[in-house]
CSV table of C-alpha atoms in Angstrom, one decimal:
chain,number,residue,atom,x,y,z
A,1,UNK,CA,-6.6,24.5,-12.4
A,2,UNK,CA,-4.6,26.3,-9.7
A,3,UNK,CA,-1.0,25.6,-10.7
A,4,UNK,CA,0.1,29.1,-9.5
A,5,UNK,CA,-1.1,28.6,-6.0
A,6,UNK,CA,0.3,25.0,-5.9
A,7,UNK,CA,3.7,26.1,-7.2
A,8,UNK,CA,4.0,28.6,-4.4
A,9,UNK,CA,2.8,26.0,-1.9
A,10,UNK,CA,5.3,23.3,-2.8
A,11,UNK,CA,8.2,25.7,-3.0
A,12,UNK,CA,7.4,27.3,0.3
A,13,UNK,CA,7.0,23.9,2.1
A,14,UNK,CA,10.2,22.6,0.6
A,15,UNK,CA,12.1,25.7,1.9
A,16,UNK,CA,10.3,26.3,5.2
A,17,UNK,CA,8.3,23.3,6.2
A,18,UNK,CA,5.9,23.8,9.1
A,19,UNK,CA,7.8,25.3,12.1
A,20,UNK,CA,7.6,23.2,15.3
A,21,UNK,CA,6.9,26.4,17.2
A,22,UNK,CA,3.7,26.9,15.3
A,23,UNK,CA,2.6,23.4,16.0
A,24,UNK,CA,3.0,24.0,19.7
A,25,UNK,CA,1.2,27.4,19.6
A,26,UNK,CA,-1.7,26.9,17.2
A,27,UNK,CA,-1.5,23.2,16.1
A,28,UNK,CA,-1.6,22.1,12.5
A,29,UNK,CA,-4.5,21.7,10.0
A,30,UNK,CA,-4.2,17.9,10.4
A,31,UNK,CA,-4.6,18.3,14.1
A,32,UNK,CA,-7.6,20.5,13.7
A,33,UNK,CA,-9.4,18.2,11.3
A,34,UNK,CA,-8.4,15.3,13.6
A,35,UNK,CA,-10.3,16.9,16.5
A,36,UNK,CA,-13.4,17.1,14.3
A,37,UNK,CA,-13.1,13.5,13.3
A,38,UNK,CA,-12.8,12.4,17.0
A,39,UNK,CA,-16.0,14.4,17.8
A,40,UNK,CA,-17.9,12.8,15.0
A,41,UNK,CA,-16.6,9.4,15.9
A,42,UNK,CA,-17.7,9.8,19.5
A,43,UNK,CA,-21.0,11.4,18.6
A,44,UNK,CA,-22.2,9.3,15.8
A,45,UNK,CA,-20.4,5.9,16.1
A,46,UNK,CA,-22.3,4.8,19.2
A,47,UNK,CA,-22.3,1.2,20.6
A,48,UNK,CA,-25.6,-0.6,20.0
A,49,UNK,CA,-26.2,0.7,16.5
A,50,UNK,CA,-26.4,-1.8,13.6
A,51,UNK,CA,-23.6,-2.1,11.1
A,52,UNK,CA,-25.9,-0.6,8.4
A,53,UNK,CA,-26.7,2.4,10.6
A,54,UNK,CA,-23.0,3.0,11.4
A,55,UNK,CA,-22.1,2.8,7.7
A,56,UNK,CA,-24.7,5.4,6.9
A,57,UNK,CA,-23.5,7.7,9.7
A,58,UNK,CA,-20.0,7.2,8.4
A,59,UNK,CA,-21.1,8.6,5.1
A,60,UNK,CA,-22.6,11.6,6.9
A,61,UNK,CA,-19.4,12.0,8.8
A,62,UNK,CA,-17.3,12.1,5.6
A,63,UNK,CA,-19.6,14.7,4.1
A,64,UNK,CA,-19.2,16.9,7.2
A,65,UNK,CA,-15.4,16.5,7.2
A,66,UNK,CA,-15.1,17.4,3.6
A,67,UNK,CA,-17.4,20.4,3.9
A,68,UNK,CA,-15.6,21.6,7.0
A,69,UNK,CA,-12.3,21.5,5.0
A,70,UNK,CA,-13.4,22.7,1.6
A,71,UNK,CA,-16.0,25.4,2.3
A,72,UNK,CA,-13.9,27.7,4.5
A,73,UNK,CA,-10.8,27.3,2.3
A,74,UNK,CA,-12.8,28.0,-0.9
A,75,UNK,CA,-14.2,31.2,0.6
A,76,UNK,CA,-10.7,32.2,1.8
A,77,UNK,CA,-9.2,31.7,-1.7
A,78,UNK,CA,-12.0,33.7,-3.2
A,79,UNK,CA,-11.4,36.6,-0.8
A,80,UNK,CA,-7.6,36.6,-0.9
A,81,UNK,CA,-6.8,36.0,-4.6
A,82,UNK,CA,-7.7,39.5,-5.7
A,83,UNK,CA,-5.5,41.1,-3.1
A,84,UNK,CA,-1.9,42.2,-3.9
A,85,UNK,CA,-0.2,39.6,-1.7
A,86,UNK,CA,-3.2,37.3,-1.5
A,87,UNK,CA,-1.6,34.5,-3.6
A,88,UNK,CA,1.5,34.5,-1.4
A,89,UNK,CA,-0.7,34.1,1.7
A,90,UNK,CA,-2.7,31.3,-0.1
A,91,UNK,CA,0.6,29.6,-0.9
A,92,UNK,CA,1.7,29.7,2.7
A,93,UNK,CA,-1.6,28.2,3.8
A,94,UNK,CA,-1.4,25.6,1.0
A,95,UNK,CA,2.1,24.6,2.1
A,96,UNK,CA,0.7,23.3,5.4
A,97,UNK,CA,-1.1,20.5,3.4
A,98,UNK,CA,2.1,19.1,1.8
A,99,UNK,CA,4.7,17.1,3.7
A,100,UNK,CA,7.9,17.1,1.5
A,101,UNK,CA,10.2,18.5,4.1
A,102,UNK,CA,8.8,16.8,7.2
A,103,UNK,CA,8.7,13.4,5.5
A,104,UNK,CA,12.4,13.7,4.6
A,105,UNK,CA,13.3,14.8,8.1
A,106,UNK,CA,11.5,11.9,9.8
A,107,UNK,CA,13.0,9.3,7.5
A,108,UNK,CA,16.5,10.9,7.9
A,109,UNK,CA,16.1,10.5,11.7
A,110,UNK,CA,15.7,6.8,11.2
A,111,UNK,CA,18.9,6.6,9.1
A,112,UNK,CA,20.8,8.6,11.7
A,113,UNK,CA,19.7,6.3,14.5
A,114,UNK,CA,20.7,3.2,12.5
A,115,UNK,CA,24.1,4.7,11.7
A,116,UNK,CA,24.7,5.4,15.4
A,117,UNK,CA,24.1,1.7,16.1
A,118,UNK,CA,21.2,2.3,18.4
A,119,UNK,CA,18.4,-0.1,17.5
A,120,UNK,CA,16.1,1.3,20.2
A,121,UNK,CA,16.6,4.9,18.9
A,122,UNK,CA,15.9,3.6,15.4
A,123,UNK,CA,12.7,1.9,16.6
A,124,UNK,CA,11.6,5.1,18.3
A,125,UNK,CA,12.3,7.2,15.2
A,126,UNK,CA,10.4,4.8,12.9
A,127,UNK,CA,7.5,4.6,15.3
A,128,UNK,CA,6.6,8.2,14.3
A,129,UNK,CA,6.0,7.2,10.6
A,130,UNK,CA,4.7,3.7,10.7
A,131,UNK,CA,1.7,2.0,12.3
A,132,UNK,CA,3.3,-1.4,12.9
A,133,UNK,CA,4.8,-2.5,16.2
A,134,UNK,CA,8.4,-1.3,16.1
A,135,UNK,CA,9.5,-3.6,18.9
A,136,UNK,CA,9.1,-6.6,16.5
A,137,UNK,CA,11.6,-5.1,14.1
A,138,UNK,CA,15.3,-5.8,13.8
A,139,UNK,CA,17.7,-3.3,12.1
A,140,UNK,CA,16.8,-4.5,8.6
A,141,UNK,CA,13.1,-4.4,9.5
A,142,UNK,CA,13.4,-0.8,10.8
A,143,UNK,CA,15.2,0.2,7.6
A,144,UNK,CA,12.6,-1.5,5.4
A,145,UNK,CA,9.8,0.1,7.4
A,146,UNK,CA,11.3,3.6,6.9
A,147,UNK,CA,11.8,3.1,3.2
A,148,UNK,CA,8.2,1.7,2.8
A,149,UNK,CA,6.8,4.7,4.7
A,150,UNK,CA,8.9,7.1,2.6
A,151,UNK,CA,7.5,5.5,-0.6
A,152,UNK,CA,3.9,5.4,0.6
A,153,UNK,CA,3.9,8.9,2.1
A,154,UNK,CA,5.5,10.3,-1.0
A,155,UNK,CA,2.3,9.3,-2.7
A,156,UNK,CA,-0.4,10.3,-0.2
A,157,UNK,CA,1.5,13.0,1.7
A,158,UNK,CA,3.2,14.8,-1.1
A,159,UNK,CA,1.9,13.9,-4.6
A,160,UNK,CA,-1.8,13.5,-3.8
A,161,UNK,CA,-2.3,16.9,-2.0
A,162,UNK,CA,-0.2,18.6,-4.7
A,163,UNK,CA,-2.3,17.0,-7.4
A,164,UNK,CA,-5.7,17.9,-5.8
A,165,UNK,CA,-4.5,21.4,-5.1
A,166,UNK,CA,-3.6,21.8,-8.8
A,167,UNK,CA,-7.1,20.5,-9.7
A,168,UNK,CA,-9.2,22.3,-7.0
A,169,UNK,CA,-7.1,25.0,-5.5
A,170,UNK,CA,-6.8,25.4,-1.7
A,171,UNK,CA,-10.2,23.7,-1.2
A,172,UNK,CA,-9.1,20.7,-3.3
A,173,UNK,CA,-5.9,20.3,-1.2
A,174,UNK,CA,-7.7,20.8,2.1
A,175,UNK,CA,-10.5,18.4,1.2
A,176,UNK,CA,-8.0,15.7,0.2
A,177,UNK,CA,-6.0,16.2,3.4
A,178,UNK,CA,-9.2,15.9,5.5
A,179,UNK,CA,-10.3,12.7,3.8
A,180,UNK,CA,-6.8,11.2,4.1
A,181,UNK,CA,-6.7,12.1,7.8
A,182,UNK,CA,-10.2,10.5,8.3
A,183,UNK,CA,-9.0,7.3,6.6
A,184,UNK,CA,-5.9,7.1,8.8
A,185,UNK,CA,-8.1,7.6,12.0
A,186,UNK,CA,-11.3,5.7,11.3
A,187,UNK,CA,-10.7,3.8,8.0
A,188,UNK,CA,-9.1,0.7,9.5
A,189,UNK,CA,-10.9,-2.6,9.9
A,190,UNK,CA,-11.3,-2.8,13.6
A,191,UNK,CA,-14.6,-3.8,15.2
A,192,UNK,CA,-15.4,-0.2,16.1
A,193,UNK,CA,-14.6,1.3,12.7
A,194,UNK,CA,-15.2,-1.5,10.1
A,195,UNK,CA,-18.7,-0.1,9.3
A,196,UNK,CA,-18.4,3.6,10.4
A,197,UNK,CA,-15.0,4.1,8.7
A,198,UNK,CA,-16.1,2.3,5.4
A,199,UNK,CA,-16.9,5.5,3.6
A,200,UNK,CA,-13.7,7.2,4.6
A,201,UNK,CA,-11.6,4.2,3.6
A,202,UNK,CA,-13.3,3.7,0.2
A,203,UNK,CA,-13.3,7.4,-0.7
A,204,UNK,CA,-9.6,7.7,0.2
A,205,UNK,CA,-8.9,4.7,-2.0
A,206,UNK,CA,-10.5,6.4,-5.0
A,207,UNK,CA,-9.0,9.9,-4.6
A,208,UNK,CA,-5.5,8.3,-4.3
A,209,UNK,CA,-5.8,6.3,-7.5
A,210,UNK,CA,-4.2,8.9,-9.8
A,211,UNK,CA,-1.6,10.2,-7.3
A,212,UNK,CA,-0.3,6.7,-6.5
A,213,UNK,CA,0.3,5.9,-10.2
A,214,UNK,CA,1.9,9.3,-10.7
A,215,UNK,CA,4.1,8.8,-7.6
A,216,UNK,CA,5.3,5.5,-9.0
A,217,UNK,CA,6.1,7.0,-12.4
A,218,UNK,CA,8.0,9.9,-10.7
A,219,UNK,CA,10.1,7.4,-8.8
A,220,UNK,CA,10.9,5.5,-12.0
A,221,UNK,CA,11.9,8.7,-13.7
A,222,UNK,CA,14.0,9.7,-10.6
A,223,UNK,CA,15.7,6.3,-10.7
A,224,UNK,CA,16.8,7.1,-14.3
A,225,UNK,CA,18.8,10.1,-13.1
A,226,UNK,CA,20.0,8.7,-9.7
A,227,UNK,CA,23.4,7.0,-9.6
A,228,UNK,CA,23.0,3.4,-8.4
A,229,UNK,CA,19.3,3.2,-8.9
A,230,UNK,CA,17.7,1.0,-11.6
A,231,UNK,CA,14.8,2.6,-13.5
A,232,UNK,CA,14.1,-0.6,-15.6
A,233,UNK,CA,13.8,-2.8,-12.5
A,234,UNK,CA,11.6,-0.1,-10.8
A,235,UNK,CA,9.3,-0.2,-13.8
A,236,UNK,CA,9.2,-4.0,-13.9
A,237,UNK,CA,8.5,-4.3,-10.1
A,238,UNK,CA,5.8,-1.7,-10.2
A,239,UNK,CA,3.8,-3.3,-13.0
A,240,UNK,CA,4.3,-6.8,-11.6
A,241,UNK,CA,3.9,-6.3,-7.9
A,242,UNK,CA,1.7,-3.2,-7.2
A,243,UNK,CA,-1.6,-5.0,-8.2
A,244,UNK,CA,-0.8,-7.7,-5.6
A,245,UNK,CA,-0.5,-5.2,-2.7
A,246,UNK,CA,-3.3,-5.3,-0.1
A,247,UNK,CA,-3.8,-1.6,-0.7
A,248,UNK,CA,-5.0,-0.5,-4.2
A,249,UNK,CA,-2.6,2.4,-4.0
A,250,UNK,CA,0.4,1.9,-1.7
A,251,UNK,CA,2.0,-0.8,-3.8
A,252,UNK,CA,2.7,1.5,-6.8
A,253,UNK,CA,5.3,3.7,-5.1
A,254,UNK,CA,6.6,0.9,-2.8
A,255,UNK,CA,7.2,-1.5,-5.7
A,256,UNK,CA,8.9,1.3,-7.7
A,257,UNK,CA,11.1,2.1,-4.8
A,258,UNK,CA,11.9,-1.5,-4.1
A,259,UNK,CA,12.9,-2.2,-7.8
A,260,UNK,CA,14.9,1.0,-8.0
A,261,UNK,CA,17.0,0.1,-4.9
A,262,UNK,CA,17.2,-3.7,-5.5
A,263,UNK,CA,15.2,-4.5,-2.3
A,264,UNK,CA,12.2,-6.7,-1.4
A,265,UNK,CA,9.8,-4.5,0.6
A,266,UNK,CA,6.4,-5.0,2.3
A,267,UNK,CA,5.4,-8.6,3.1
A,268,UNK,CA,4.1,-9.9,6.4
A,269,UNK,CA,3.8,-7.3,9.3
A,270,UNK,CA,2.6,-7.0,12.9
A,271,UNK,CA,0.1,-4.2,13.6
A,272,UNK,CA,-0.9,-3.8,17.3
A,273,UNK,CA,0.0,-7.4,18.0
A,274,UNK,CA,-1.9,-8.7,14.9
A,275,UNK,CA,0.0,-10.5,12.2
A,276,UNK,CA,-1.0,-9.3,8.7
A,277,UNK,CA,-0.1,-11.1,5.5
A,278,UNK,CA,0.8,-9.0,2.4
A,279,UNK,CA,2.6,-9.4,-0.9
A,280,UNK,CA,6.2,-8.6,-1.4
A,281,UNK,CA,7.2,-5.7,-3.5
A,282,UNK,CA,10.4,-6.2,-5.5
A,283,UNK,CA,12.6,-9.3,-5.7
A,284,UNK,CA,15.9,-8.0,-4.2
A,285,UNK,CA,17.5,-8.1,-0.8
A,286,UNK,CA,15.5,-8.2,2.5
A,287,UNK,CA,18.5,-7.1,4.5
A,288,UNK,CA,18.1,-3.4,4.2
A,289,UNK,CA,20.5,-1.1,5.9
A,290,UNK,CA,21.0,2.6,6.8
A,291,UNK,CA,22.7,3.0,3.4
A,292,UNK,CA,19.6,1.9,1.7
A,293,UNK,CA,17.5,4.4,3.7
A,294,UNK,CA,20.0,7.1,2.5
A,295,UNK,CA,19.7,5.8,-1.1
A,296,UNK,CA,15.8,6.0,-0.8
A,297,UNK,CA,16.1,9.6,0.4
A,298,UNK,CA,18.2,10.5,-2.6
A,299,UNK,CA,15.7,8.9,-4.9
A,300,UNK,CA,12.8,10.7,-3.0
A,301,UNK,CA,14.5,14.1,-3.4
A,302,UNK,CA,14.8,13.7,-7.1
A,303,UNK,CA,11.3,12.4,-7.5
A,304,UNK,CA,10.0,15.3,-5.5
A,305,UNK,CA,12.1,17.7,-7.6
A,306,UNK,CA,10.5,16.3,-10.8
A,307,UNK,CA,7.0,16.8,-9.3
A,308,UNK,CA,7.9,20.4,-8.4
A,309,UNK,CA,9.1,21.0,-12.0
A,310,UNK,CA,5.8,19.6,-13.4
A,311,UNK,CA,3.8,22.0,-11.2
A,312,UNK,CA,6.1,24.9,-12.2
A,313,UNK,CA,5.6,24.0,-15.8
A,314,UNK,CA,1.9,24.0,-15.3
A,315,UNK,CA,2.1,27.4,-13.7
A,316,UNK,CA,4.3,28.8,-16.5
A,317,UNK,CA,2.2,27.3,-19.4
A,318,UNK,CA,-0.4,30.2,-19.6
A,319,UNK,CA,2.4,32.8,-19.9
A,320,UNK,CA,4.2,30.8,-22.5
A,321,UNK,CA,1.0,30.3,-24.6
A,322,UNK,CA,0.2,34.0,-24.4
A,323,UNK,CA,3.8,34.9,-25.4
């Protein structure tokens, strides 16, 4: 277990985030792995191949992606850990794999745009964090989309990389992030990627199983200490509605968030002009507002703080036991 490295990573990311200047100068680990995924997609997922061949090549692609992320980072951790400031450097690198600060910033931008009264600005802001067509959304739809994205990304953008970094160190966090990026790029059920992206989508489903449940429980715990939130309703909604979500993982945090805030989230959506049916999460209001987005952010901050405390407890445990 690598609680010490992960504790540094979550604290540094919460304090510093990933500077925009660095993105412009050297990119970001997600951008780097995304380029590899594009190369593999273009090189292996060729027209004319059978679905079975594409599926097999997709398995190969996932193996290459995981190796490209895990092997260099495992070597890097082995080299840096013994050095005087090696753990701090590893924490800085690990912080790039977690999105606590950037997720909050993106969702807060949606709230600000809604509060300003500009629906177009709100649609533009929410388009950076959701895959659905923002032009089909009214103000309530934009608010719901932001809250749903906050809940889902808390699970797969914050809790999951933190969990896998605790389990597997820098290599574990990097491998998870690479797989999650592959799922977002090639794991969807389009004609081109239904077979080739099968392995990425299925593997991502499995590695997110523990994190999605943990994220839901963290939101329920956060609701218990957040004024105006309802922990009991969050628990009820999660157990009742999460299994009905189209995704095996996204519903756990979305349903917990919906119940905590008294909202009805998810449901039918439009992706790239295609209407998609899905189950509702929660049984509250559909008319979400900017105030609800702010309430969701308050809940998120407390849930994230609880996660950080768990990681810090894991890092401190060996010293407590020795003492």
